[in-house]
GROMACS .gro file of C-alpha atoms in nm:
model
  265
    1MET     CA    1   0.015   0.012  -0.011
    2LEU     CA    2   0.136   0.331  -0.069
    3LEU     CA    3   0.003   0.686   0.069
    4SER     CA    4   0.080   1.023  -0.064
    5GLY     CA    5   0.029   1.367   0.058
    6PHE     CA    6   0.208   1.555   0.330
    7HIS     CA    7  -0.081   1.516   0.572
    8ALA     CA    8  -0.185   1.152   0.517
    9VAL     CA    9   0.178   1.042   0.530
   10GLU     CA   10   0.291   1.267   0.839
   11GLU     CA   11  -0.016   1.146   1.057
   12ARG     CA   12   0.050   0.765   0.956
   13VAL     CA   13   0.427   0.818   1.073
   14ARG     CA   14   0.291   1.001   1.392
   15ALA     CA   15   0.073   0.688   1.479
   16ALA     CA   16   0.341   0.470   1.384
   17GLN     CA   17   0.545   0.652   1.667
   18GLU     CA   18   0.305   0.454   1.913
   19ASP     CA   19   0.337   0.114   1.731
   20SER     CA   20   0.654  -0.027   1.654
   21GLY     CA   21   0.524  -0.329   1.473
   22ALA     CA   22   0.347  -0.083   1.242
   23ALA     CA   23   0.688   0.108   1.187
   24SER     CA   24   0.860  -0.192   1.098
   25LYS     CA   25   0.657  -0.247   0.797
   26MET     CA   26   0.710   0.121   0.673
   27ARG     CA   27   0.924   0.273   0.433
   28ILE     CA   28   0.964   0.629   0.322
   29TYR     CA   29   1.082   0.736  -0.027
   30PHE     CA   30   1.169   1.088  -0.107
   31SER     CA   31   1.332   1.322  -0.334
   32LYS     CA   32   1.458   1.677  -0.262
   33PRO     CA   33   1.345   1.770   0.104
   34GLY     CA   34   1.167   2.065   0.154
   35PRO     CA   35   1.046   2.201   0.491
   36ARG     CA   36   0.734   1.959   0.510
   37VAL     CA   37   0.933   1.663   0.402
   38LYS     CA   38   1.234   1.715   0.645
   39LYS     CA   39   0.950   1.759   0.927
   40ILE     CA   40   0.830   1.397   0.810
   41LEU     CA   41   1.168   1.250   0.819
   42ASP     CA   42   1.262   1.374   1.141
   43LEU     CA   43   0.929   1.215   1.263
   44ALA     CA   44   1.022   0.885   1.074
   45LYS     CA   45   1.376   0.882   1.213
   46SER     CA   46   1.230   0.896   1.567
   47ALA     CA   47   0.975   0.624   1.494
   48LYS     CA   48   1.253   0.405   1.335
   49ILE     CA   49   1.113   0.372   0.986
   50GLN     CA   50   1.347   0.342   0.706
   51CYS     CA   51   1.375   0.632   0.450
   52GLU     CA   52   1.520   0.628   0.125
   53GLN     CA   53   1.602   0.902  -0.131
   54THR     CA   54   1.544   0.895  -0.483
   55ASP     CA   55   1.436   1.132  -0.761
   56ASN     CA   56   1.102   1.279  -0.878
   57LYS     CA   57   1.083   1.043  -1.177
   58THR     CA   58   1.099   0.753  -0.957
   59LEU     CA   59   0.866   0.863  -0.727
   60ASP     CA   60   0.584   0.945  -1.026
   61GLN     CA   61   0.651   0.593  -1.142
   62MET     CA   62   0.579   0.452  -0.830
   63ALA     CA   63   0.261   0.678  -0.792
   64GLN     CA   64   0.110   0.558  -1.095
   65SER     CA   65  -0.060   0.265  -0.918
   66LEU     CA   66  -0.231   0.532  -0.693
   67ALA     CA   67  -0.591   0.647  -0.809
   68GLN     CA   68  -0.573   0.952  -1.072
   69THR     CA   69  -0.610   1.203  -0.762
   70ALA     CA   70  -0.362   1.052  -0.515
   71ARG     CA   71  -0.077   1.031  -0.774
   72GLU     CA   72   0.054   1.394  -0.701
   73CYS     CA   73   0.285   1.283  -0.454
   74ARG     CA   74   0.498   1.607  -0.376
   75GLY     CA   75   0.825   1.466  -0.328
   76ILE     CA   76   0.736   1.189  -0.059
   77LEU     CA   77   0.554   0.845  -0.064
   78LEU     CA   78   0.495   0.618   0.200
   79GLU     CA   79   0.508   0.233   0.156
   80ILE     CA   80   0.335   0.012   0.383
   81GLN     CA   81   0.437  -0.349   0.323
   82GLY     CA   82   0.182  -0.644   0.423
   83ASP     CA   83  -0.103  -0.394   0.474
   84GLY     CA   84  -0.326  -0.571   0.227
   85THR     CA   85  -0.653  -0.416   0.136
   86ASN     CA   86  -0.665  -0.290   0.505
   87ALA     CA   87  -0.616   0.095   0.624
   88GLY     CA   88  -0.444   0.132   0.954
   89ASN     CA   89  -0.723   0.261   1.151
   90LEU     CA   90  -0.974  -0.041   1.086
   91VAL     CA   91  -1.135  -0.184   1.411
   92ASN     CA   92  -1.348  -0.495   1.488
   93PHE     CA   93  -1.710  -0.360   1.526
   94ASP     CA   94  -1.788  -0.625   1.774
   95VAL     CA   95  -1.469  -0.564   1.986
   96TRP     CA   96  -1.538  -0.191   1.965
   97LEU     CA   97  -1.868  -0.213   2.080
   98GLU     CA   98  -1.759  -0.462   2.402
   99ARG     CA   99  -1.485  -0.202   2.485
  100PHE     CA  100  -1.777   0.080   2.481
  101LYS     CA  101  -1.981  -0.134   2.705
  102ALA     CA  102  -1.716  -0.185   2.959
  103GLN     CA  103  -1.573   0.163   2.964
  104SER     CA  104  -1.922   0.342   2.981
  105GLU     CA  105  -1.961   0.120   3.324
  106THR     CA  106  -1.686   0.301   3.467
  107ASN     CA  107  -1.742   0.648   3.293
  108GLN     CA  108  -2.115   0.711   3.275
  109ASN     CA  109  -2.072   1.074   3.188
  110LYS     CA  110  -1.857   1.037   2.881
  111ARG     CA  111  -2.017   1.150   2.543
  112THR     CA  112  -1.970   0.895   2.250
  113THR     CA  113  -2.087   0.959   1.921
  114VAL     CA  114  -2.062   0.724   1.615
  115VAL     CA  115  -2.090   0.780   1.244
  116ILE     CA  116  -2.291   0.535   1.008
  117LEU     CA  117  -2.219   0.615   0.620
  118ASP     CA  118  -2.485   0.412   0.422
  119SER     CA  119  -2.384   0.393   0.044
  120VAL     CA  120  -2.133   0.679   0.029
  121THR     CA  121  -1.930   0.555  -0.249
  122ASP     CA  122  -1.713   0.876  -0.316
  123PRO     CA  123  -1.406   0.816  -0.117
  124HIS     CA  124  -1.330   1.192  -0.101
  125ASN     CA  125  -1.676   1.225   0.101
  126VAL     CA  126  -1.569   0.945   0.322
  127GLY     CA  127  -1.225   1.098   0.390
  128ALA     CA  128  -1.396   1.456   0.462
  129VAL     CA  129  -1.639   1.280   0.680
  130ILE     CA  130  -1.334   1.127   0.887
  131ARG     CA  131  -1.179   1.465   0.907
  132SER     CA  132  -1.480   1.608   1.045
  133ALA     CA  133  -1.526   1.307   1.285
  134ASP     CA  134  -1.157   1.372   1.429
  135GLN     CA  135  -1.237   1.755   1.442
  136PHE     CA  136  -1.543   1.714   1.657
  137GLY     CA  137  -1.462   1.381   1.871
  138ALA     CA  138  -1.636   1.107   1.703
  139ALA     CA  139  -1.524   0.795   1.839
  140LEU     CA  140  -1.593   0.540   1.525
  141VAL     CA  141  -1.722   0.539   1.179
  142ILE     CA  142  -1.910   0.263   1.024
  143LEU     CA  143  -1.910   0.192   0.639
  144PRO     CA  144  -2.081  -0.100   0.482
  145GLU     CA  145  -1.897  -0.401   0.328
  146ARG     CA  146  -2.082  -0.322   0.009
  147ARG     CA  147  -2.199  -0.018  -0.150
  148GLY     CA  148  -1.954   0.212   0.010
  149ALA     CA  149  -1.573   0.332  -0.049
  150ASN     CA  150  -1.378   0.093   0.149
  151ASP     CA  151  -1.170  -0.112  -0.088
  152VAL     CA  152  -0.800  -0.089  -0.105
  153GLU     CA  153  -0.810   0.126  -0.412
  154ASN     CA  154  -0.995   0.397  -0.233
  155ASN     CA  155  -0.800   0.395   0.086
  156GLU     CA  156  -0.521   0.624  -0.042
  157ILE     CA  157  -0.792   0.880  -0.162
  158ILE     CA  158  -0.965   0.828   0.195
  159ALA     CA  159  -0.637   0.901   0.375
  160ARG     CA  160  -0.567   1.197   0.151
  161SER     CA  161  -0.892   1.357   0.185
  162SER     CA  162  -0.916   1.326   0.553
  163ALA     CA  163  -0.588   1.551   0.563
  164GLY     CA  164  -0.433   1.247   0.795
  165ALA     CA  165  -0.740   1.196   1.055
  166ALA     CA  166  -0.779   0.854   0.884
  167SER     CA  167  -0.474   0.746   1.079
  168TRP     CA  168  -0.641   0.839   1.435
  169VAL     CA  169  -1.029   0.793   1.361
  170PRO     CA  170  -1.143   0.411   1.405
  171VAL     CA  171  -1.327   0.284   1.134
  172SER     CA  172  -1.523  -0.043   1.128
  173VAL     CA  173  -1.645  -0.222   0.802
  174VAL     CA  174  -1.962  -0.444   0.872
  175THR     CA  175  -2.181  -0.645   0.644
  176ASN     CA  176  -2.517  -0.507   0.778
  177LEU     CA  177  -2.570  -0.170   0.888
  178ALA     CA  178  -2.919  -0.219   1.014
  179ARG     CA  179  -2.785  -0.476   1.266
  180ALA     CA  180  -2.479  -0.292   1.359
  181ALA     CA  181  -2.721  -0.004   1.440
  182ARG     CA  182  -2.981  -0.235   1.650
  183GLN     CA  183  -2.650  -0.354   1.848
  184LEU     CA  184  -2.569   0.007   1.912
  185LYS     CA  185  -2.909   0.086   2.035
  186ASP     CA  186  -2.912  -0.217   2.242
  187ALA     CA  187  -2.599  -0.058   2.386
  188GLY     CA  188  -2.749   0.252   2.481
  189PHE     CA  189  -2.723   0.473   2.181
  190TRP     CA  190  -2.980   0.677   2.032
  191ILE     CA  191  -2.990   0.663   1.647
  192TYR     CA  192  -3.046   0.989   1.467
  193GLY     CA  193  -3.090   0.979   1.079
  194ALA     CA  194  -3.000   1.275   0.857
  195ASP     CA  195  -3.293   1.370   0.613
  196ALA     CA  196  -3.502   1.651   0.503
  197GLY     CA  197  -3.828   1.683   0.689
  198GLY     CA  198  -3.672   1.589   1.054
  199VAL     CA  199  -3.638   1.779   1.342
  200GLN     CA  200  -3.454   2.095   1.266
  201ILE     CA  201  -3.092   2.072   1.470
  202GLN     CA  202  -3.173   2.408   1.676
  203ASP     CA  203  -3.493   2.251   1.781
  204GLY     CA  204  -3.373   1.909   1.928
  205THR     CA  205  -3.101   1.776   2.160
  206PHE     CA  206  -2.863   1.504   2.100
  207ALA     CA  207  -2.823   1.209   2.363
  208GLN     CA  208  -2.517   1.156   2.553
  209ASN     CA  209  -2.446   0.854   2.347
  210SER     CA  210  -2.542   0.919   1.960
  211VAL     CA  211  -2.516   0.758   1.639
  212LEU     CA  212  -2.555   0.967   1.344
  213VAL     CA  213  -2.679   0.801   1.001
  214MET     CA  214  -2.571   0.966   0.683
  215GLY     CA  215  -2.734   0.819   0.344
  216SER     CA  216  -2.608   0.875   0.002
  217GLU     CA  217  -2.696   1.174  -0.181
  218GLY     CA  218  -2.891   1.027  -0.451
  219ASN     CA  219  -3.093   0.749  -0.251
  220GLY     CA  220  -3.075   0.880   0.118
  221ILE     CA  221  -3.077   0.609   0.374
  222ALA     CA  222  -3.184   0.252   0.312
  223ARG     CA  223  -3.528   0.146   0.433
  224LEU     CA  224  -3.420  -0.107   0.679
  225LEU     CA  225  -3.157   0.117   0.831
  226LYS     CA  226  -3.396   0.406   0.838
  227GLU     CA  227  -3.638   0.224   1.069
  228THR     CA  228  -3.372   0.159   1.313
  229CYS     CA  229  -3.357   0.532   1.360
  230ASP     CA  230  -3.509   0.706   1.671
  231THR     CA  231  -3.510   1.042   1.536
  232ILE     CA  232  -3.485   1.219   1.187
  233VAL     CA  233  -3.288   1.535   1.211
  234SER     CA  234  -3.248   1.788   0.950
  235ILE     CA  235  -3.005   2.114   0.913
  236PRO     CA  236  -3.203   2.446   0.806
  237THR     CA  237  -3.078   2.599   0.492
  238CYS     CA  238  -3.192   2.898   0.263
  239GLY     CA  239  -3.036   2.774  -0.073
  240ARG     CA  240  -3.177   2.711  -0.399
  241ILE     CA  241  -3.052   2.370  -0.456
  242ASP     CA  242  -3.183   2.051  -0.291
  243SER     CA  243  -2.922   1.962  -0.032
  244LEU     CA  244  -2.593   1.976   0.113
  245ASN     CA  245  -2.300   1.737   0.013
  246VAL     CA  246  -2.299   1.455   0.246
  247SER     CA  247  -1.970   1.546   0.394
  248VAL     CA  248  -2.051   1.889   0.458
  249ALA     CA  249  -2.400   1.775   0.633
  250ALA     CA  250  -2.185   1.565   0.825
  251GLY     CA  251  -1.968   1.821   0.944
  252VAL     CA  252  -2.225   2.041   1.039
  253LEU     CA  253  -2.444   1.784   1.226
  254LEU     CA  254  -2.096   1.668   1.404
  255TYR     CA  255  -2.023   2.014   1.505
  256GLU     CA  256  -2.382   2.063   1.672
  257ILE     CA  257  -2.351   1.739   1.868
  258TYR     CA  258  -2.010   1.879   1.997
  259ARG     CA  259  -2.145   2.224   2.049
  260GLN     CA  260  -2.438   2.058   2.272
  261GLU     CA  261  -2.136   1.880   2.460
  262LEU     CA  262  -1.930   2.242   2.539
  263SER     CA  263  -2.254   2.401   2.612
  264SER     CA  264  -2.324   2.135   2.891
  265LYS     CA  265  -2.013   2.154   3.066
   0.00000   0.00000   0.00000
């Protein structure tokens, strides 16, 4: 697996500083080091990641295996050996849920937010949602095994679009989103589906443990998943087009959840 982009590479290297096993599988290739590259190389040295200097032509040739939008490597690439199709932030959903249950017993005042993305197939949107999840404290992003951007071809784009947040925000890929939502509900979460015609966010209050369900811009939330929702919420707008981009809408809703948390302290 190859990663390009200053933010994506830097944050993956930072994460490797806490995981020597991950660092041993990494190698950085760079050309003439500018200030940003030098900063990453210093981090890599402290993480004991091997670095190899080469030329721009070689880097460009290596980057040809990436998706079109990720080929502009800007003088640095991170190679991760043995990473297969998995992004470094993937977690098992059942394991995560059991850990949440254990932690919630000892820290009942902690707010936890989970995001479910239903049929969001554009990896740029997935990356942007993960970036917002990082900025506003979401604990997990859940993607579907099918009808979603989660394969190896999209991992590089997601990492780059998230500006490095994909190295920090846990992501689970599940076979059935509706079943995962029911499991979260049984664990004490309140499920909020984002759709037009719902309760406007300024008129409602998000629960301490919230799941935010975002559907695709074309089809919205699938019927079975929507039936698991306790509340449908919407964002008041004044524009002439039908709706917000899904990643923008997710950012607004995540900010509102975070804002309510801050105002309650």
